[in-house]
Every structure is written in C-alpha cells, then in structure tokens.
Tab-separated table of C-alpha atoms in Angstrom:
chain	number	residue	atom	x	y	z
Q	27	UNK	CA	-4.187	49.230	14.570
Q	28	UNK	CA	-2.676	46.640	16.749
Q	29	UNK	CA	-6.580	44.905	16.697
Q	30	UNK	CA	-6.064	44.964	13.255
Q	31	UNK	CA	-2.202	43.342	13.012
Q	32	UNK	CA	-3.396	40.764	15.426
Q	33	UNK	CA	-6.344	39.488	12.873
Q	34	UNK	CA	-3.640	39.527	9.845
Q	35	UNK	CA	-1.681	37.336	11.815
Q	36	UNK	CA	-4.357	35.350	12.834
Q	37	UNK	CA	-5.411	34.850	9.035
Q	38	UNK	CA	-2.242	34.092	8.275
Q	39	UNK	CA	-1.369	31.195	10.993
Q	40	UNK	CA	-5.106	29.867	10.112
Q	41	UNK	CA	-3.943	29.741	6.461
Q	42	UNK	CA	-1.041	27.574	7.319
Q	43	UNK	CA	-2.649	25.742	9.964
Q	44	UNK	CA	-5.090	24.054	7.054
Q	45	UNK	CA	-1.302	23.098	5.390
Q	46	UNK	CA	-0.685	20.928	8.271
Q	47	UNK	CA	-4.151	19.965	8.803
Q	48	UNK	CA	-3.270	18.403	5.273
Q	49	UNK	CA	-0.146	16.872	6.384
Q	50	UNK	CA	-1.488	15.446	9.428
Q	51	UNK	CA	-4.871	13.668	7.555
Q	52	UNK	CA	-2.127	12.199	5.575
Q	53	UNK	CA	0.227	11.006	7.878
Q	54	UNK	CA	-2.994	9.261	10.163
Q	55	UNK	CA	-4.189	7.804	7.138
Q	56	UNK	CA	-1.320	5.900	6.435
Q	57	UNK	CA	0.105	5.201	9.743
Q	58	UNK	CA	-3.518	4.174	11.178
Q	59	UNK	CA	-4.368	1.888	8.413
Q	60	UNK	CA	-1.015	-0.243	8.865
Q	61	UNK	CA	-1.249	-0.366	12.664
Q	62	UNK	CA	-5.521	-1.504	11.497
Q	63	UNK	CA	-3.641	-4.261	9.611
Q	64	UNK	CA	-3.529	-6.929	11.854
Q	65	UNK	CA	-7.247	-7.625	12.100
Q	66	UNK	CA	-6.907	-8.310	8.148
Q	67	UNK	CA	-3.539	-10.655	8.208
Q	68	UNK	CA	-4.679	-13.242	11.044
Q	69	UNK	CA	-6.731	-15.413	8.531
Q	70	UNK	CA	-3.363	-15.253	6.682
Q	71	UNK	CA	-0.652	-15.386	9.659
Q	72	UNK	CA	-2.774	-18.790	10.817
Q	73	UNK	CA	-2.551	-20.273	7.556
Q	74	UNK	CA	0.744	-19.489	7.048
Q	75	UNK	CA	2.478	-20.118	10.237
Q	76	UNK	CA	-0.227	-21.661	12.201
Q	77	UNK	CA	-0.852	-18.844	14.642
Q	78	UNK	CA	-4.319	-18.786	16.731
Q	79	UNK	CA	-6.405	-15.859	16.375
Q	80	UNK	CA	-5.855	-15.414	20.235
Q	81	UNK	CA	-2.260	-15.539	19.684
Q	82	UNK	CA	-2.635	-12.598	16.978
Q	83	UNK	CA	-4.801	-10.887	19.353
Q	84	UNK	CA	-2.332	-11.085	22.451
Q	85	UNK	CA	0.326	-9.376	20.358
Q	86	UNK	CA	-2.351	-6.935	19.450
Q	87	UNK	CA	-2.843	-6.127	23.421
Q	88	UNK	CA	0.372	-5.519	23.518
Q	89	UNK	CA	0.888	-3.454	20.757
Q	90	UNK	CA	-2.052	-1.389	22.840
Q	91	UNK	CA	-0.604	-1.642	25.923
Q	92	UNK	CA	2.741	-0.048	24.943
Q	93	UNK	CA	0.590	2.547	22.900
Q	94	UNK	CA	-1.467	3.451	26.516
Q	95	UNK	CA	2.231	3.465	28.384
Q	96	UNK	CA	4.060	5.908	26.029
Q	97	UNK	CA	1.225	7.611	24.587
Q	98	UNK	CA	1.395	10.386	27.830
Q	99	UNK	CA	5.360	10.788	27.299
Q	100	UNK	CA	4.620	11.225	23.386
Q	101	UNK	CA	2.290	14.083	24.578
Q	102	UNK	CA	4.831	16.000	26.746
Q	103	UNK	CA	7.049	15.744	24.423
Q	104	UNK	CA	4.994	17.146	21.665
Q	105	UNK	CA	3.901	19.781	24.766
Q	106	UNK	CA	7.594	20.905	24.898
Q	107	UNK	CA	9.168	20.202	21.423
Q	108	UNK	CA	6.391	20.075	19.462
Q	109	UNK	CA	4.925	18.042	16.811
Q	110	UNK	CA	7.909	17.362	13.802
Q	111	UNK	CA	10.478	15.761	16.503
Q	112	UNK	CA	7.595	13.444	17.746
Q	113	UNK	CA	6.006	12.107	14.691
Q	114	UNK	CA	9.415	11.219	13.044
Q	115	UNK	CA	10.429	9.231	15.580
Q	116	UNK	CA	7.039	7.857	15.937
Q	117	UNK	CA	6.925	7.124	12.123
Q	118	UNK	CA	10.527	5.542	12.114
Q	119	UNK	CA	9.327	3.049	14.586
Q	120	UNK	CA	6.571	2.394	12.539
Q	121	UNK	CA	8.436	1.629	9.421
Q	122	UNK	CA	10.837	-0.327	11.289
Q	123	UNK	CA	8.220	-2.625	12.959
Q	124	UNK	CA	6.754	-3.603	9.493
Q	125	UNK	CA	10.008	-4.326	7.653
Q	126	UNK	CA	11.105	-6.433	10.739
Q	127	UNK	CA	7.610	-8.241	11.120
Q	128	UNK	CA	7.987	-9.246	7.363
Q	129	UNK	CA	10.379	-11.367	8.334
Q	130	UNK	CA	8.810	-12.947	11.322
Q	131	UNK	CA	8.401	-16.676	11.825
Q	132	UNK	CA	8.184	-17.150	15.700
Q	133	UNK	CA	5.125	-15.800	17.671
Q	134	UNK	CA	7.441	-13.420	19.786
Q	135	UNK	CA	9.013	-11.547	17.057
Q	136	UNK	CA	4.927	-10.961	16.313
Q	137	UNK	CA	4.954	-9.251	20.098
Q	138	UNK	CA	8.280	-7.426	19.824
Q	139	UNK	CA	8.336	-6.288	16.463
Q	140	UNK	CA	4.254	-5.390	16.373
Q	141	UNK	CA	3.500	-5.307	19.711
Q	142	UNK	CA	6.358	-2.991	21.464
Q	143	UNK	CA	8.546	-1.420	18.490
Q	144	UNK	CA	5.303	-0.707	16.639
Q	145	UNK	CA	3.398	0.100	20.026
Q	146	UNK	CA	6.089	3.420	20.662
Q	147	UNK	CA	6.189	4.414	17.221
Q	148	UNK	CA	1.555	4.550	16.939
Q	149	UNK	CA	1.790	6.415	20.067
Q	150	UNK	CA	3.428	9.020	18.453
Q	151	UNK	CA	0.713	9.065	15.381
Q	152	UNK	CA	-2.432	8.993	17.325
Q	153	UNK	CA	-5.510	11.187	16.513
Q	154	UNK	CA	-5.048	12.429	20.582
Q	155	UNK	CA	-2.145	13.827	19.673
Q	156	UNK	CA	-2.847	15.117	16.188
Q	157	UNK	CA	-5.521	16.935	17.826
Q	158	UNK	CA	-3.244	19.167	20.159
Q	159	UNK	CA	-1.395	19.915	17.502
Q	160	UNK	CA	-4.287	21.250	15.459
Q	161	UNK	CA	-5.242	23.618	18.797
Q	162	UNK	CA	-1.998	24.958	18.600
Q	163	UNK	CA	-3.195	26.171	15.343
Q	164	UNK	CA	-6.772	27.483	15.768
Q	165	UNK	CA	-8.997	29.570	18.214
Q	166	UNK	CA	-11.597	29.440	16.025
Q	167	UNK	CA	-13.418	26.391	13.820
Q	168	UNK	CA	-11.185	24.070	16.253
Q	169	UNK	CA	-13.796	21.155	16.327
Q	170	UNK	CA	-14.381	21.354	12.506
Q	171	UNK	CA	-10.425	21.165	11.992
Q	172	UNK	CA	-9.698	18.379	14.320
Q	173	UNK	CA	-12.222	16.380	12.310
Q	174	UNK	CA	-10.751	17.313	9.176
Q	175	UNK	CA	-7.349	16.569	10.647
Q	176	UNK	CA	-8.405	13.381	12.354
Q	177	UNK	CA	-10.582	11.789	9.775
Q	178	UNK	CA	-7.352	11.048	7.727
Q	179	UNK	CA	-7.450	7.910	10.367
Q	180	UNK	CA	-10.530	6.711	8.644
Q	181	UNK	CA	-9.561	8.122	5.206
Q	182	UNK	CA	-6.863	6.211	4.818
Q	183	UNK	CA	-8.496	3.153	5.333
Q	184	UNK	CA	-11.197	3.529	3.176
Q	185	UNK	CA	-9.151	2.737	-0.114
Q	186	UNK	CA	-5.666	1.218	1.372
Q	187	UNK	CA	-7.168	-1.780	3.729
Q	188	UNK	CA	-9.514	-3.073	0.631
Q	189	UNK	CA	-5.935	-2.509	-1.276
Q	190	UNK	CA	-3.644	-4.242	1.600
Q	191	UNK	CA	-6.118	-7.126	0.770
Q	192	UNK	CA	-5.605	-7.150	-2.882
Q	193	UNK	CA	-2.138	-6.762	-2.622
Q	194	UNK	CA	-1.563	-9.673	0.198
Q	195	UNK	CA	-3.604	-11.954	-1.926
Q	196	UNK	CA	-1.582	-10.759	-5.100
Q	197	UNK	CA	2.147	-10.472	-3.648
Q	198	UNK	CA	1.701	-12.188	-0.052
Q	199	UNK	CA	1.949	-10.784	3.352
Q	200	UNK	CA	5.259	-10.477	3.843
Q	201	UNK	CA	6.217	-8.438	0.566
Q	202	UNK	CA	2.634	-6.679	1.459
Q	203	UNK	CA	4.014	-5.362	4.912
Q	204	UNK	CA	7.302	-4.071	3.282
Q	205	UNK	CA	5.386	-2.027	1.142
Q	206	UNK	CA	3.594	-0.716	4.400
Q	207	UNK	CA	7.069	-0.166	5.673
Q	208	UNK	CA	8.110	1.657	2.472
Q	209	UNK	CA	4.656	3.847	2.245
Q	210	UNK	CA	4.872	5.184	6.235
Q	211	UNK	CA	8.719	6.146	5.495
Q	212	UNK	CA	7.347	8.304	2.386
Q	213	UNK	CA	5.199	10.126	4.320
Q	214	UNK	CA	7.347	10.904	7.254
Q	215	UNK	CA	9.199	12.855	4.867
Q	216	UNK	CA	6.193	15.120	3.578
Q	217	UNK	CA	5.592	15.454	6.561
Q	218	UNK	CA	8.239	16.839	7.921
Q	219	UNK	CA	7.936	19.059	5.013
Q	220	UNK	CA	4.754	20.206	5.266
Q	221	UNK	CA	4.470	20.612	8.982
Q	222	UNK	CA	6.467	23.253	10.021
Q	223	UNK	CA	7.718	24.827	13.542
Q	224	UNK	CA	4.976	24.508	16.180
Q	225	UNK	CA	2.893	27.340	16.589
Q	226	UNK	CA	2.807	28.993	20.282
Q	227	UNK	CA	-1.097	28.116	21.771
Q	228	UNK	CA	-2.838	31.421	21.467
Q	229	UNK	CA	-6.874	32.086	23.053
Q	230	UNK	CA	-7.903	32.264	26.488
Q	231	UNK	CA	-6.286	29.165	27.557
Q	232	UNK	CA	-2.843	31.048	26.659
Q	233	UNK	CA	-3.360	33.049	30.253
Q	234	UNK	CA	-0.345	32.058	32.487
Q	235	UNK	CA	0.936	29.085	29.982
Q	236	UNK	CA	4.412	29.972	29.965
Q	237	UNK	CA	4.090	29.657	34.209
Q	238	UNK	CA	2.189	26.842	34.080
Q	239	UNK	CA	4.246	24.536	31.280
Q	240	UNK	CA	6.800	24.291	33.375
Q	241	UNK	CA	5.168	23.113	36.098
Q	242	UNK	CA	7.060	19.753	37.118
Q	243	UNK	CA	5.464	16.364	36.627
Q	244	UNK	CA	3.711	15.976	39.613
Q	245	UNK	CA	2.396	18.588	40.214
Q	246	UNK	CA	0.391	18.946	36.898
Q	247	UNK	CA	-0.743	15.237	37.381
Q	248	UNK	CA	-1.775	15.685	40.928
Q	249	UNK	CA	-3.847	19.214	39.485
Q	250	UNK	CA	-5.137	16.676	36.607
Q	251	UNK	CA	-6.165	14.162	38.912
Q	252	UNK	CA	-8.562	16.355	41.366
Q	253	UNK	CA	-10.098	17.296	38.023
Q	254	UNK	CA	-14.070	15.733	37.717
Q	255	UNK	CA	-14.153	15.965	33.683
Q	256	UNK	CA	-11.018	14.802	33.029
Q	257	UNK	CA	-11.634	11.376	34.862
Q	258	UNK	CA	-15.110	11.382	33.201
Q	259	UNK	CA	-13.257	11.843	29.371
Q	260	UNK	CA	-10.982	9.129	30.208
Q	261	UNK	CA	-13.448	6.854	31.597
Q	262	UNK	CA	-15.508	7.548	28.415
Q	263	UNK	CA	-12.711	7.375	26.146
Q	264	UNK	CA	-11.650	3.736	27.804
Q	265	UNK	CA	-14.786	2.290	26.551
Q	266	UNK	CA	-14.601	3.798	23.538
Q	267	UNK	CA	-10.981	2.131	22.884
Q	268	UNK	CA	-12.375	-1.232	24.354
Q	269	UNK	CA	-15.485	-0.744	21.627
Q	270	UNK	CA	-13.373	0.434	18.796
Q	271	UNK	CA	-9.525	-0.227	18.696
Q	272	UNK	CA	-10.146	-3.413	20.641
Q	273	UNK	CA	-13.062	-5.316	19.046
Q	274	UNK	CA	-13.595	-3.892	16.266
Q	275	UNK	CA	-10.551	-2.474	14.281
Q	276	UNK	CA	-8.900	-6.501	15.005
Q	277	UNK	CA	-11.773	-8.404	14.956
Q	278	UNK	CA	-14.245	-7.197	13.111
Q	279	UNK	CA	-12.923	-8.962	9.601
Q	280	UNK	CA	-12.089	-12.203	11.494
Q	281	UNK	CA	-15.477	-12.607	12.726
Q	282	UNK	CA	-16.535	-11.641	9.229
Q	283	UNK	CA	-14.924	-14.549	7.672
Q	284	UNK	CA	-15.967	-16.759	10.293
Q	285	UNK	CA	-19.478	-15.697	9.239
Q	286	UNK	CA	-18.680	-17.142	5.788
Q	287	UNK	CA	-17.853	-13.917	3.931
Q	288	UNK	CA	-14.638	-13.956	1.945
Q	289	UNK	CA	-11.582	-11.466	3.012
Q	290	UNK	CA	-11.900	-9.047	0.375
Q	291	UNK	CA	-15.632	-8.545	0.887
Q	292	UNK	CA	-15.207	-8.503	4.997
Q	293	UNK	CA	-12.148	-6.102	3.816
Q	294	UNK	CA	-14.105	-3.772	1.935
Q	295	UNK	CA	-17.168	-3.506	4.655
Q	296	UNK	CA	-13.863	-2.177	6.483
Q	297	UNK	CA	-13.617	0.265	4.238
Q	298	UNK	CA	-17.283	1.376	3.950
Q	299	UNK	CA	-16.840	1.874	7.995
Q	300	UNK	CA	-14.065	3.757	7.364
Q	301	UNK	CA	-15.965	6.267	4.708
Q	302	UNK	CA	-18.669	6.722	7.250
Q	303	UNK	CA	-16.629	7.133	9.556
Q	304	UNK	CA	-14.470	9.776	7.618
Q	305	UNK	CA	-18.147	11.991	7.095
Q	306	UNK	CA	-19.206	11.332	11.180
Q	307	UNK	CA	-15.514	12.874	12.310
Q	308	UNK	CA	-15.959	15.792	10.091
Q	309	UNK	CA	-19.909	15.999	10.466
Q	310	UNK	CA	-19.362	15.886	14.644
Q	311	UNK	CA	-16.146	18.067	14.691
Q	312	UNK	CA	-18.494	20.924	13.278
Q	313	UNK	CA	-21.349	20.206	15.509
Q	314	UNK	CA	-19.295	20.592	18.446
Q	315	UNK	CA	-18.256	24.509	17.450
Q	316	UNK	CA	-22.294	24.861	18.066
Q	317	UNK	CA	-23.811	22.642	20.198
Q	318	UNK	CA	-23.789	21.283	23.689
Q	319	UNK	CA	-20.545	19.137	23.528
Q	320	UNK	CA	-20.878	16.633	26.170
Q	321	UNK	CA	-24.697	15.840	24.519
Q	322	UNK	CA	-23.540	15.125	21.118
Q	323	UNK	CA	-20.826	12.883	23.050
Q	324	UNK	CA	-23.369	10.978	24.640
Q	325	UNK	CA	-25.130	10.357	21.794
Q	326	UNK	CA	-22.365	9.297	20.096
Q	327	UNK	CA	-21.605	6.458	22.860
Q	328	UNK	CA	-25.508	5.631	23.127
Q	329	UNK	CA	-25.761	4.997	19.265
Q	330	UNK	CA	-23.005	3.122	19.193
Q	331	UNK	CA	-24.439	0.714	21.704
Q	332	UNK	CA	-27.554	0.105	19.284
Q	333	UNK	CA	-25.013	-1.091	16.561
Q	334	UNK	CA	-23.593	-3.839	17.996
Q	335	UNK	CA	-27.124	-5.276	18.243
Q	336	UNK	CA	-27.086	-5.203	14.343
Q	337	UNK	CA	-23.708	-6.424	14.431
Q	338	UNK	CA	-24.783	-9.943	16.071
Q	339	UNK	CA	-27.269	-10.963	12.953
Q	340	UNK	CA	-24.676	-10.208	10.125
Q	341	UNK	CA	-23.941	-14.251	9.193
Q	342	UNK	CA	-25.558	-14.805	5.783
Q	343	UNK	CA	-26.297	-11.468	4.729
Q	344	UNK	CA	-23.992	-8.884	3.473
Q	345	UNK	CA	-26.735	-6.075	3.288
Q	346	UNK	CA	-26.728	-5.839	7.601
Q	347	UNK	CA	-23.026	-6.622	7.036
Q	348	UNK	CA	-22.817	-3.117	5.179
Q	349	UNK	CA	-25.349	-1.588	7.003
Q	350	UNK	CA	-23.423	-2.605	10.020
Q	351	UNK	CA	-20.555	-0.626	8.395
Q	352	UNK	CA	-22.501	2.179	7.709
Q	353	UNK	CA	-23.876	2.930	11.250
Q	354	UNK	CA	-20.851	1.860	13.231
Q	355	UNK	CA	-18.925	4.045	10.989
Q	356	UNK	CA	-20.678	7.533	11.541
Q	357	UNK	CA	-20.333	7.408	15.509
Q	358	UNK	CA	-16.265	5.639	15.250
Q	359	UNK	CA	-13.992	8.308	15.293
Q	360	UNK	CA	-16.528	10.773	15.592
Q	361	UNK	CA	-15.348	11.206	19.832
Q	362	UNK	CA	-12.230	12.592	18.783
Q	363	UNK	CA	-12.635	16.099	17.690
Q	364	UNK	CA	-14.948	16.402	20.420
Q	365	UNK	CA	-13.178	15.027	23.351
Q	366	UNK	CA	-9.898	17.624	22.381
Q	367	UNK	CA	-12.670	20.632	21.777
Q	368	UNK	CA	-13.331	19.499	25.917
Q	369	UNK	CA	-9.892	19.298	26.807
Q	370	UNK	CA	-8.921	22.726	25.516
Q	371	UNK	CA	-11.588	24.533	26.739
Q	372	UNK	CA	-11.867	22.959	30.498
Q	373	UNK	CA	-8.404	21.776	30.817
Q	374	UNK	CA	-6.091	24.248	28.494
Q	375	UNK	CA	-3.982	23.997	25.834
Q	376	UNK	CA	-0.189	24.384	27.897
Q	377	UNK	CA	-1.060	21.060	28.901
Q	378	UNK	CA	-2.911	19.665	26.006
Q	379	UNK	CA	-0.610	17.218	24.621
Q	380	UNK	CA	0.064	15.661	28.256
Q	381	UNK	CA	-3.283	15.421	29.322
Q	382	UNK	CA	-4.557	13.959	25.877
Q	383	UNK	CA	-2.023	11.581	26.047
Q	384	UNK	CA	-3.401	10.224	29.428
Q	385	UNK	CA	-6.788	10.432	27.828
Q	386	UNK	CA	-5.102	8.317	24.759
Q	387	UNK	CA	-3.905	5.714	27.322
Q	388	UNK	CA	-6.560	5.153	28.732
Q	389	UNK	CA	-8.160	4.668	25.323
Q	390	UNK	CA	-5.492	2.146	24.295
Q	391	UNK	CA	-5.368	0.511	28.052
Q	392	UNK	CA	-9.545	-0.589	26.645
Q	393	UNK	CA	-8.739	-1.316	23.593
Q	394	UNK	CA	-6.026	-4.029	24.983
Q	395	UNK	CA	-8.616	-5.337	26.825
Q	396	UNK	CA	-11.061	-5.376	24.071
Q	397	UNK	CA	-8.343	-7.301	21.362
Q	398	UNK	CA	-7.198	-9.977	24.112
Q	399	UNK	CA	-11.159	-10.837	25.467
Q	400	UNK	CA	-12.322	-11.010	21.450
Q	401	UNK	CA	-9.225	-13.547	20.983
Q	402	UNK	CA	-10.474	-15.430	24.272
Q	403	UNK	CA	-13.871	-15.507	23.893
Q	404	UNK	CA	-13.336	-16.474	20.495
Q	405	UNK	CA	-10.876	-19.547	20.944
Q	406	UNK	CA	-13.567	-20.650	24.351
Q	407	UNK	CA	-16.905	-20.491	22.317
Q	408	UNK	CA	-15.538	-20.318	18.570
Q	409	UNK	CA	-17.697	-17.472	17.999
Q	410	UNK	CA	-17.831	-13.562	19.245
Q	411	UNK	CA	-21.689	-13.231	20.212
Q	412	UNK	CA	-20.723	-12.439	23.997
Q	413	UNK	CA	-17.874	-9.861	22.612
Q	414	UNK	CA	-20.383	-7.769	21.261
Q	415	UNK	CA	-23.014	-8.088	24.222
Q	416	UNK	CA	-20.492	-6.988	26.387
Q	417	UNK	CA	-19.724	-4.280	23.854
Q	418	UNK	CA	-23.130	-2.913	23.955
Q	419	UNK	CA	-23.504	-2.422	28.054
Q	420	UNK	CA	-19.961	-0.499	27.910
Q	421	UNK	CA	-20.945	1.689	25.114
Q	422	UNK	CA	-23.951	2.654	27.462
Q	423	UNK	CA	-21.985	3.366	30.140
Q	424	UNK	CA	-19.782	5.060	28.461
Q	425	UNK	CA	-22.549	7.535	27.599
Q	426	UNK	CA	-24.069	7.756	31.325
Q	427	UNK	CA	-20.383	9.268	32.237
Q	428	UNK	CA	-20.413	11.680	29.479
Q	429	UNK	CA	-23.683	13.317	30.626
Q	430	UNK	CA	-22.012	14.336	33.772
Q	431	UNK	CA	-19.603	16.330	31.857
Q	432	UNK	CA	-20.279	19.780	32.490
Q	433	UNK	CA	-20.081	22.344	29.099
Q	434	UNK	CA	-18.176	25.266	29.661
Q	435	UNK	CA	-17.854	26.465	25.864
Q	436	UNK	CA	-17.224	30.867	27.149
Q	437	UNK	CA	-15.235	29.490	31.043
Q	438	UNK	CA	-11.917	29.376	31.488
Q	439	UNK	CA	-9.741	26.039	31.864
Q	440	UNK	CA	-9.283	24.883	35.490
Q	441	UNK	CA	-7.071	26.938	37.463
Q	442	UNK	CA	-3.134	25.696	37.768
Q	443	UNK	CA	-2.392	23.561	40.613
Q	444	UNK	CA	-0.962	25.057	43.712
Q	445	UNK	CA	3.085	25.820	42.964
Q	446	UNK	CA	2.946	25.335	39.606
C-alpha cells in the first residue's frame, strides 16, 4: 500500500515536473538568445558608434567573467530557496541590462550595463542551473528531461536571432534591444507562474541530505575539492565554454561577415546551429539514461574538435558555412544534460545547484577567455584562422579528461565530508 502511494505521488510530481520543464525551455530560450546577441550587434555597434570588435569582445569577457563569479552563489541559492526566487532576480537583471544598454553611447556603459548587470542576472538563467532544478523533479528519464529542459537555450535561438536581425535592420539596435528587454520581462512572469514551489530531491542521493545541506561553506568545498570527477567535469566543461560561449556564440557571425556573407545569412547559419543543436541536447540527454556517460561525453568533445577544421574553409561558400552549422550544432549543448546526469549521480543532488554552479564558472571563466583571444587575435591578424586552431587542440583535450571519468550509473554519490 505505501509502495503503491509512493508511485502515485511519484506520477504525479513527474506530471508537473514536465510543466516546468516547459517553463524552463522557455525562459532559456529567451534569456539565452539575448545574452547570444552581442556576437550579432558588433557589425552594427562599430558602425554606429565606432566600437572595435575587440572592444565588443572585452565587454563580452566580462559579461562571462561576472557570469563564472556569481554563477556558484546563484546555485546555493537555488540549493536553499529554490528555483522561482533565483530566476526572477536573474531575469530582472536581464531586462534591466538591455533597456539600459539601449541607451548606451560610451564603451563603459557597454561593460557595466552588458558586462556586470547583465553578467548577475545570465547567471541566474543558465542551463547548469536549469538542470538542478529539473533533478529536483525526476529520478527517472533525468537525462532525457534536462535535454528537453535545456534545449530551450538553442530553441530559442533558432527563430529569434534570424528575427533580432530582421528587426535591427528594420527598427535599429537600440529600439531592437528594448524589445529584448520587454520579451525577458514577459517571461519572467510565466514563469513564475508556471514554476511552482521547489520540489524536495528524492532517489538515492536523498540519503542524509537534510545533514549534509547544511553543511557550512567550507566544508562542502573542501569535500568538493578532494573529489577526482568533479575537477575532471570542470576541466572539461572549461573548454567547452572557451569552444562554445567564447568563440563561437560572439564570434562566429563576425567572422562570417568578414568572410563576405551578409548578416542575415551569417544570422540564420546561427540559427541552423541552434536547430541542431536543439535535436543533439535532446538526442544526448536520452542516450545518457542508457549508455556509458563519460563515453558519449568524450565523443561529444572529440567531434567537436573535427568541426572547427570545417569551420576554417567556410569563405566563399555557404554550403560548408551550413554544414558547419549543422555539425557544430549536434555536439553544442549536447554536454549539458550529461554533465548534470554525472553530477547527480557521483556528487548528489543536496549539493547540486552549488556544485553545478562551480562547474558553470568554470564554463564561463573559458568562455571569457575564448571572447577576449577571438577579439585579439582578430584585431592582430584581421582574421580568426589561429582562434579556431587553438579551438580544435582544446576540444581534444577536453575529451582526453572526460575518459578518466569513472561511470557509476547504480553507486552512490561521494560520501559527505568529515563534520558536515
């Protein structure tokens, strides 16, 4: 009888959970897309107002740095008053850094508005974080619903950046980025609607939570850092910022038009990346429910590495352009669902949100490096050959530290730390 009460409740919280699976795809696809943005403006902000591209792309290290500082005090946050409180302040800040930047005209109001206000608020609203709020959620089919949940980040992009274009070269930037403003305030509201109170963590990794959340700060970072796989995720998960957030998500359009393709065309190639990327998140998310996790994340990382060698011959012809898009797109995202199947199961869930936010920084502290050294490079040699090069070895390394990850799909998470 009480087997059988359990299971209806189960059925019941999984029922709801795909409700805020809903409300989370939307709120990443929106939120993502407008932080994405910049890579699109910075043919417009340095006709406009005369700003480099590695001007643009310092404020977009920044905006990545902040992300990879707050991003682990998001997470405990979310860990201890869960997920509505966090992403409406997150999406506040959001909204508030477009409407300000519409009005921008000096290159610092570009780094404080975008860069810092903007940086705390996409902390909040980071596929990391969306993640522990899905495990919260589900025990079972957890990699297929953090790729549902996190492909909204790719979603999203698919039809608004091709429509950003359109409507900057219709309207302007300016009016363009209050309409971004507008559109993330909209859905802070459904989603705070839709989400709901957070959910206790339930499963094995629910053993000894209650002790173990309130384990103080140091204590839980000290049992973190001793911890083999979680310094192999991050390490992973650096490159993959450097290779994704960094080089791509701001430069891959600029380097586009400096190939000779027009904005909307380099815009929608963004797009088609995004679509593939949308089917690799939710395509991976599943295969990690049945296969050997830290494999598929390898491979993942490994065939990433090939694409930047198709990247480097895109100038003249818009078929490698898009098949560029099509390939890079499928292994983009596709880390996510997998990486936070790995954290819950060898780390736990009563410290998911913390530790994924360390994982998250980490991600952003590459991708900062990755948006200031394509800005460099490109203002030193006026092209980005020797951003992708670089590119390629890190993606490769990236994948020689996932295969020491260990899989322990049926173990338990890591012991707590002594006096926790």
């Amino acid at each position: 009888m009480a087997a059988g009460h359990a299971s209806d409740i189960d059925a019941r919280s999984t029922g709801r959970g795909w409700v805020v699976v809903g409300a989370l795809f939307l709120m990443l696809g929106i939120v993502i897309t407008a932080r994405n943005s910049l890579g699109l403006l910075m043919p417009f902000l340095k006709d406009d107002l005369g700003w480099s591209y590695g001007l643009v792309s310092s404020a977009g290290a920044v905006m990545l740095t902040t992300m990879a500082v707050v991003a682990p005090l998001a997470g405990m946050m979310l860990d201890r008053h869960g997920p509505r409180l966090v992403y409406a302040l997150g999406m506040s800040l959001a909204a508030i850094a477009f409407a300000l930047s519409a009005s921008m005209s000096e290159p610092w109001q570009l780094v404080l508005f975008y860069g810092i206000v903007g940086g705390v608020g996409f902390a909040a609203i980071s596929p990391s974080l969306v993640s522990t709020t899905v495990a919260s959620r589900f025990d079972r089919g957890l990699g297929l619903a953090t790729g549902v949940a996190t492909s909204g980040s790719t979603a999203g992009q698919l039809a608004l950046m091709p429509l950003l274009a359109v409507l900057i070269g219709a309207f302007g930037w300016r009016s363009s980025l209050w309409i971004a403003a507008a559109s993330i305030v909209a859905t802070a509201i459904a989603v705070h609607l839709l989400i709901g109170a957070r959910e206790r963590p339930r499963g094995p990794a629910r053993t000894g939570s209650d002790r173990r959340s309130r384990a103080g700060f140091r204590v839980v970072l000290s049992g973190l850092a001793r911890q083999r796989t979680f310094w192999l995720l991050a390490g992973g998960f650096a490159i993959c910022g450097f290779t994704t957030a960094g080089v791509i998500k701001i430069h891959l359009i600029p380097y586009a038009v400096a190939c000779g393709f027009p904005p909307l065309e380099s815009a929608t190639a963004y797009g088609v990346m995004s679509a593939f990327s949308l089917a690799g998140m939710i395509a991976f998310g599943h295969l990690s429910d049945r296969f050997h996790r830290p494999a598929l994340l390898a491979s993942i990382y490994f065939m990433r590495a090939l694409t930047f060698l198709v990247l480097v011959q895109i100038a003249g012809s818009s078929t490698l352009l898009f098949a560029f898009a099509v390939l890079f797109g499928i292994f983009d995202y596709a880390t996510f669902p997998i990486v936070a199947s790995l954290v819950a199961s060898h780390i736990g869930r009563h410290i998911m949100g913390f530790t994924m936010g360390l994982i998250f920084a980490a991600h952003s502290l590459g991708g900062a490096a990755g948006t200031f050294l394509g800005g460099y490079l490109f203002e030193l040699f006026a092209r980005y050959d020797w951003v992708w090069f670089v590119s390629f070895g890190l993606a490769l390394l990236a994948a020689a530290l996932t295969v020491l990850v260990r899989e322990n799909r049926g173990g338990s998470p890591a012991p707590a730390p002594a006096g926790a």
